[in-house]
XYZ file of N, CA and C in Angstrom:
345
model
N 45.739 10.712 -33.564
C 46.041 9.342 -33.934
C 45.094 8.872 -35.018
N 45.516 7.811 -35.704
C 44.722 7.219 -36.780
C 44.601 5.720 -36.528
N 43.418 5.205 -36.709
C 43.176 3.770 -36.583
C 42.873 3.207 -37.964
N 43.360 2.007 -38.219
C 43.226 1.396 -39.541
C 42.666 -0.021 -39.409
N 41.714 -0.353 -40.261
C 41.134 -1.693 -40.297
C 41.138 -2.185 -41.739
N 41.812 -3.300 -41.973
C 41.950 -3.845 -43.316
C 40.963 -4.989 -43.540
N 40.660 -5.218 -44.802
C 39.836 -6.352 -45.177
C 40.128 -6.715 -46.627
N 39.721 -7.935 -47.006
C 39.783 -8.312 -48.405
C 40.823 -9.337 -48.783
N 41.651 -9.783 -47.868
C 42.629 -10.798 -48.219
C 41.974 -12.159 -48.406
N 42.785 -13.126 -48.791
C 42.251 -14.472 -48.967
C 43.136 -15.323 -49.839
N 42.572 -16.444 -50.262
C 43.279 -17.400 -51.115
C 42.741 -17.280 -52.533
N 43.645 -17.197 -53.490
C 43.251 -17.049 -54.886
C 44.243 -17.817 -55.752
N 43.777 -18.294 -56.887
C 44.670 -18.975 -57.814
C 45.475 -17.964 -58.611
N 46.624 -18.394 -59.078
C 47.452 -17.535 -59.918
C 46.636 -17.027 -61.110
N 46.794 -15.750 -61.397
C 46.038 -15.115 -62.462
C 44.761 -14.453 -62.000
N 44.379 -14.735 -60.772
C 43.156 -14.173 -60.227
C 43.344 -12.770 -59.682
N 42.275 -12.252 -59.074
C 42.267 -10.884 -58.571
C 41.741 -10.845 -57.145
N 42.196 -9.853 -56.419
C 41.679 -9.553 -55.092
C 41.660 -8.040 -54.917
N 40.748 -7.576 -54.072
C 40.707 -6.160 -53.754
C 40.800 -5.996 -52.245
N 41.811 -5.268 -51.809
C 41.995 -4.983 -50.394
C 41.427 -3.604 -50.075
N 40.888 -3.484 -48.874
C 40.375 -2.205 -48.392
C 40.981 -1.900 -47.034
N 41.166 -0.618 -46.770
C 41.675 -0.175 -45.471
C 40.886 1.056 -45.056
N 40.118 0.898 -43.990
C 39.303 2.003 -43.482
C 40.065 2.728 -42.374
N 40.201 4.022 -42.544
C 40.897 4.849 -41.560
C 39.900 5.658 -40.750
N 40.213 5.854 -39.489
C 39.389 6.709 -38.625
C 40.315 7.479 -37.697
N 39.768 8.537 -37.112
C 40.580 9.363 -36.231
C 40.902 10.686 -36.895
N 42.136 11.130 -36.715
C 42.544 12.443 -37.204
C 42.941 12.366 -38.676
N 41.936 12.197 -39.528
C 42.195 12.008 -40.964
C 42.888 13.216 -41.578
N 42.662 14.392 -41.030
C 43.234 15.596 -41.614
C 44.749 15.646 -41.458
N 45.301 14.784 -40.622
C 46.757 14.743 -40.450
C 47.432 13.786 -41.429
N 46.632 13.036 -42.197
C 47.202 12.051 -43.124
C 47.866 12.751 -44.304
N 49.117 12.390 -44.565
C 49.821 12.935 -45.717
C 50.183 11.848 -46.727
N 49.978 10.599 -46.382
C 50.243 9.519 -47.318
C 49.486 8.269 -46.869
N 48.906 7.564 -47.821
C 48.255 6.279 -47.556
C 48.828 5.267 -48.527
N 49.054 4.059 -48.045
C 49.637 3.080 -48.955
C 49.501 1.658 -48.470
N 50.013 0.764 -49.283
C 50.016 -0.664 -48.999
C 51.446 -1.188 -49.032
N 51.723 -2.053 -48.082
C 53.020 -2.697 -47.951
C 52.778 -4.183 -47.767
N 53.803 -4.981 -47.985
C 53.633 -6.416 -47.778
C 54.896 -7.025 -47.195
N 54.689 -8.146 -46.522
C 55.808 -8.860 -45.921
C 55.612 -10.353 -46.135
N 56.508 -10.922 -46.900
C 56.487 -12.353 -47.147
C 57.322 -13.058 -46.070
N 57.095 -14.338 -45.836
C 57.858 -15.066 -44.822
C 59.362 -14.965 -45.057
N 60.086 -14.588 -44.024
C 61.533 -14.499 -44.114
C 62.059 -13.266 -44.813
N 61.158 -12.363 -45.177
C 61.581 -11.153 -45.896
C 61.155 -9.909 -45.121
N 61.775 -8.791 -45.483
C 61.422 -7.527 -44.860
C 60.138 -6.966 -45.489
N 59.491 -6.098 -44.736
C 58.307 -5.431 -45.262
C 58.731 -4.507 -46.398
N 57.946 -4.507 -47.476
C 58.282 -3.699 -48.645
C 57.075 -2.921 -49.127
N 57.366 -1.806 -49.779
C 56.309 -0.994 -50.363
C 55.679 -1.719 -51.542
N 54.354 -1.629 -51.624
C 53.637 -2.091 -52.817
C 53.187 -0.878 -53.628
N 52.478 0.036 -52.972
C 52.004 1.250 -53.629
C 51.596 2.253 -52.560
N 51.756 3.525 -52.873
C 51.316 4.541 -51.927
C 50.870 5.788 -52.660
N 50.043 6.570 -51.960
C 49.491 7.788 -52.524
C 49.826 8.953 -51.600
N 50.819 9.746 -51.943
C 51.116 10.939 -51.149
C 50.087 12.029 -51.426
N 49.696 12.726 -50.393
C 48.760 13.837 -50.571
C 49.427 14.902 -51.424
N 48.722 15.364 -52.439
C 49.247 16.413 -53.301
C 50.059 15.919 -54.480
N 50.364 14.639 -54.527
C 51.131 14.106 -55.653
C 50.225 13.920 -56.867
N 50.839 14.042 -58.039
C 50.061 13.890 -59.271
C 49.637 12.446 -59.501
N 50.454 11.513 -59.041
C 50.142 10.111 -59.300
C 50.702 9.245 -58.175
N 50.176 8.043 -58.040
C 50.667 7.143 -56.999
C 52.083 6.651 -57.300
N 52.690 6.077 -56.286
C 54.007 5.457 -56.420
C 53.812 3.957 -56.316
N 54.365 3.232 -57.271
C 54.244 1.776 -57.285
C 55.616 1.116 -57.236
N 55.693 -0.005 -56.540
C 56.873 -0.851 -56.658
C 56.903 -1.455 -58.052
N 58.084 -1.770 -58.523
C 58.191 -2.363 -59.861
C 57.347 -3.627 -59.976
N 57.279 -4.394 -58.908
C 56.530 -5.652 -58.932
C 55.030 -5.437 -59.072
N 54.566 -4.230 -58.764
C 53.134 -3.940 -58.792
C 52.704 -3.202 -60.063
N 53.637 -2.602 -60.740
C 53.297 -1.792 -61.913
C 52.597 -2.640 -62.978
N 51.501 -2.103 -63.485
C 50.772 -2.785 -64.541
C 49.800 -3.849 -64.066
N 49.880 -4.210 -62.793
C 48.980 -5.252 -62.266
C 48.117 -4.745 -61.112
N 48.659 -3.882 -60.277
C 47.947 -3.387 -59.098
C 47.545 -1.936 -59.298
N 46.411 -1.568 -58.697
C 45.949 -0.190 -58.744
C 45.566 0.248 -57.338
N 46.161 1.343 -56.888
C 45.811 1.905 -55.580
C 44.851 3.066 -55.804
N 43.870 3.186 -54.936
C 42.922 4.285 -55.022
C 42.440 4.615 -53.613
N 41.748 5.712 -53.495
C 41.263 6.127 -52.168
C 39.985 6.922 -52.317
N 39.264 7.022 -51.227
C 38.108 7.903 -51.178
C 38.567 9.360 -51.093
N 37.712 10.283 -51.505
C 38.095 11.698 -51.545
C 38.442 12.260 -50.170
N 37.825 11.714 -49.140
C 38.075 12.242 -47.803
C 39.207 11.518 -47.089
N 39.931 10.698 -47.808
C 41.084 9.976 -47.251
C 40.661 9.011 -46.150
N 39.429 8.542 -46.168
C 38.974 7.641 -45.122
C 39.210 6.176 -45.474
N 39.378 5.893 -46.742
C 39.566 4.505 -47.165
C 40.563 4.456 -48.319
N 41.448 3.483 -48.272
C 42.366 3.254 -49.377
C 42.178 1.816 -49.853
N 42.255 1.639 -51.146
C 42.018 0.339 -51.759
C 43.251 -0.116 -52.542
N 43.359 -1.418 -52.703
C 44.380 -1.970 -53.585
C 43.731 -3.052 -54.426
N 43.563 -2.769 -55.699
C 43.058 -3.757 -56.640
C 44.244 -4.523 -57.198
N 44.246 -5.818 -56.975
C 45.372 -6.649 -57.401
C 44.891 -7.611 -58.466
N 45.480 -7.501 -59.651
C 45.127 -8.347 -60.785
C 46.311 -9.201 -61.215
N 46.037 -10.217 -61.974
C 47.096 -11.089 -62.499
C 48.039 -11.532 -61.386
N 47.457 -11.978 -60.293
C 48.265 -12.334 -59.127
C 49.162 -13.529 -59.406
N 50.326 -13.491 -58.774
C 51.329 -14.534 -58.922
C 51.628 -15.158 -57.560
N 52.137 -16.375 -57.529
C 52.518 -16.953 -56.226
C 53.498 -16.074 -55.448
N 54.358 -15.337 -56.145
C 55.303 -14.446 -55.479
C 54.622 -13.289 -54.757
N 53.348 -13.062 -55.034
C 52.605 -12.009 -54.340
C 52.101 -12.474 -52.975
N 52.289 -13.728 -52.657
C 51.853 -14.249 -51.362
C 52.593 -13.540 -50.233
N 51.832 -12.955 -49.323
C 52.404 -12.185 -48.225
C 51.287 -11.703 -47.313
N 51.674 -11.136 -46.194
C 50.740 -10.370 -45.382
C 50.803 -8.929 -45.882
N 49.656 -8.400 -46.216
C 49.578 -7.042 -46.744
C 49.120 -6.106 -45.629
N 49.856 -5.005 -45.501
C 49.569 -4.027 -44.461
C 49.206 -2.677 -45.075
N 48.211 -2.075 -44.522
C 47.901 -0.691 -44.835
C 48.825 0.178 -43.983
N 49.464 1.158 -44.596
C 50.351 2.059 -43.875
C 49.980 3.489 -44.162
N 49.837 4.258 -43.114
C 49.431 5.651 -43.241
C 50.424 6.519 -42.482
N 50.860 7.625 -43.139
C 51.709 8.576 -42.429
C 50.840 9.752 -42.013
N 50.798 9.972 -40.709
C 49.980 11.051 -40.140
C 50.704 11.553 -38.897
N 51.739 12.338 -39.134
C 52.624 12.795 -38.051
C 53.140 11.577 -37.303
N 53.635 10.635 -38.071
C 54.064 9.340 -37.543
C 53.406 8.256 -38.360
N 54.006 7.061 -38.370
C 53.466 5.989 -39.192
C 52.479 5.146 -38.378
N 51.383 4.800 -39.007
C 50.393 3.924 -38.419
C 50.199 2.736 -39.348
N 49.974 1.566 -38.752
C 49.831 0.331 -39.518
C 48.546 -0.384 -39.175
N 47.971 -1.023 -40.186
C 46.853 -1.910 -39.939
C 47.340 -3.230 -39.376
N 46.394 -4.110 -39.113
C 46.727 -5.393 -38.492
C 47.272 -6.399 -39.486
N 47.128 -6.108 -40.761
C 47.607 -7.004 -41.800
C 46.534 -7.974 -42.252
N 46.573 -8.302 -43.530
C 45.648 -9.278 -44.085
C 46.432 -10.231 -44.990
N 46.174 -11.510 -44.824
C 46.936 -12.518 -45.561
C 46.422 -12.648 -46.981
N 47.329 -12.625 -47.924
C 47.027 -12.914 -49.320
C 47.869 -14.122 -49.721
N 47.197 -15.160 -50.171
C 47.882 -16.374 -50.600
C 47.490 -16.674 -52.036
N 48.483 -16.793 -52.905
C 48.248 -17.071 -54.315
C 48.795 -18.462 -54.612
N 47.909 -19.351 -55.019
C 48.317 -20.714 -55.312
C 48.655 -20.865 -56.792
N 49.586 -21.755 -57.072
C 50.010 -21.960 -58.469
C 49.169 -23.013 -59.156
């Protein structure tokens, strides 16, 4: 099993930046993908960005391309999401999602972007 703890959400004005972190523990060697997802009120959870093990580059949602950067530690223990040029539409609960012989989710962290 894998345990995930997120941090870094908060309130920011439009155009600002935030950096989210997700610390993973447990059976890290079973992780094959780490990523970030978000869920806005009344909407389904959606992919923001993810990093598959062995892939040449991360996968980004169109809404994140050019503004967000996903990165991770070499040992797959932590995944980050640097969010720049934030917009009010980015307001959501952001979840760390890890696939490790099954999907594991963090508790979620609120990101609120004011106009």
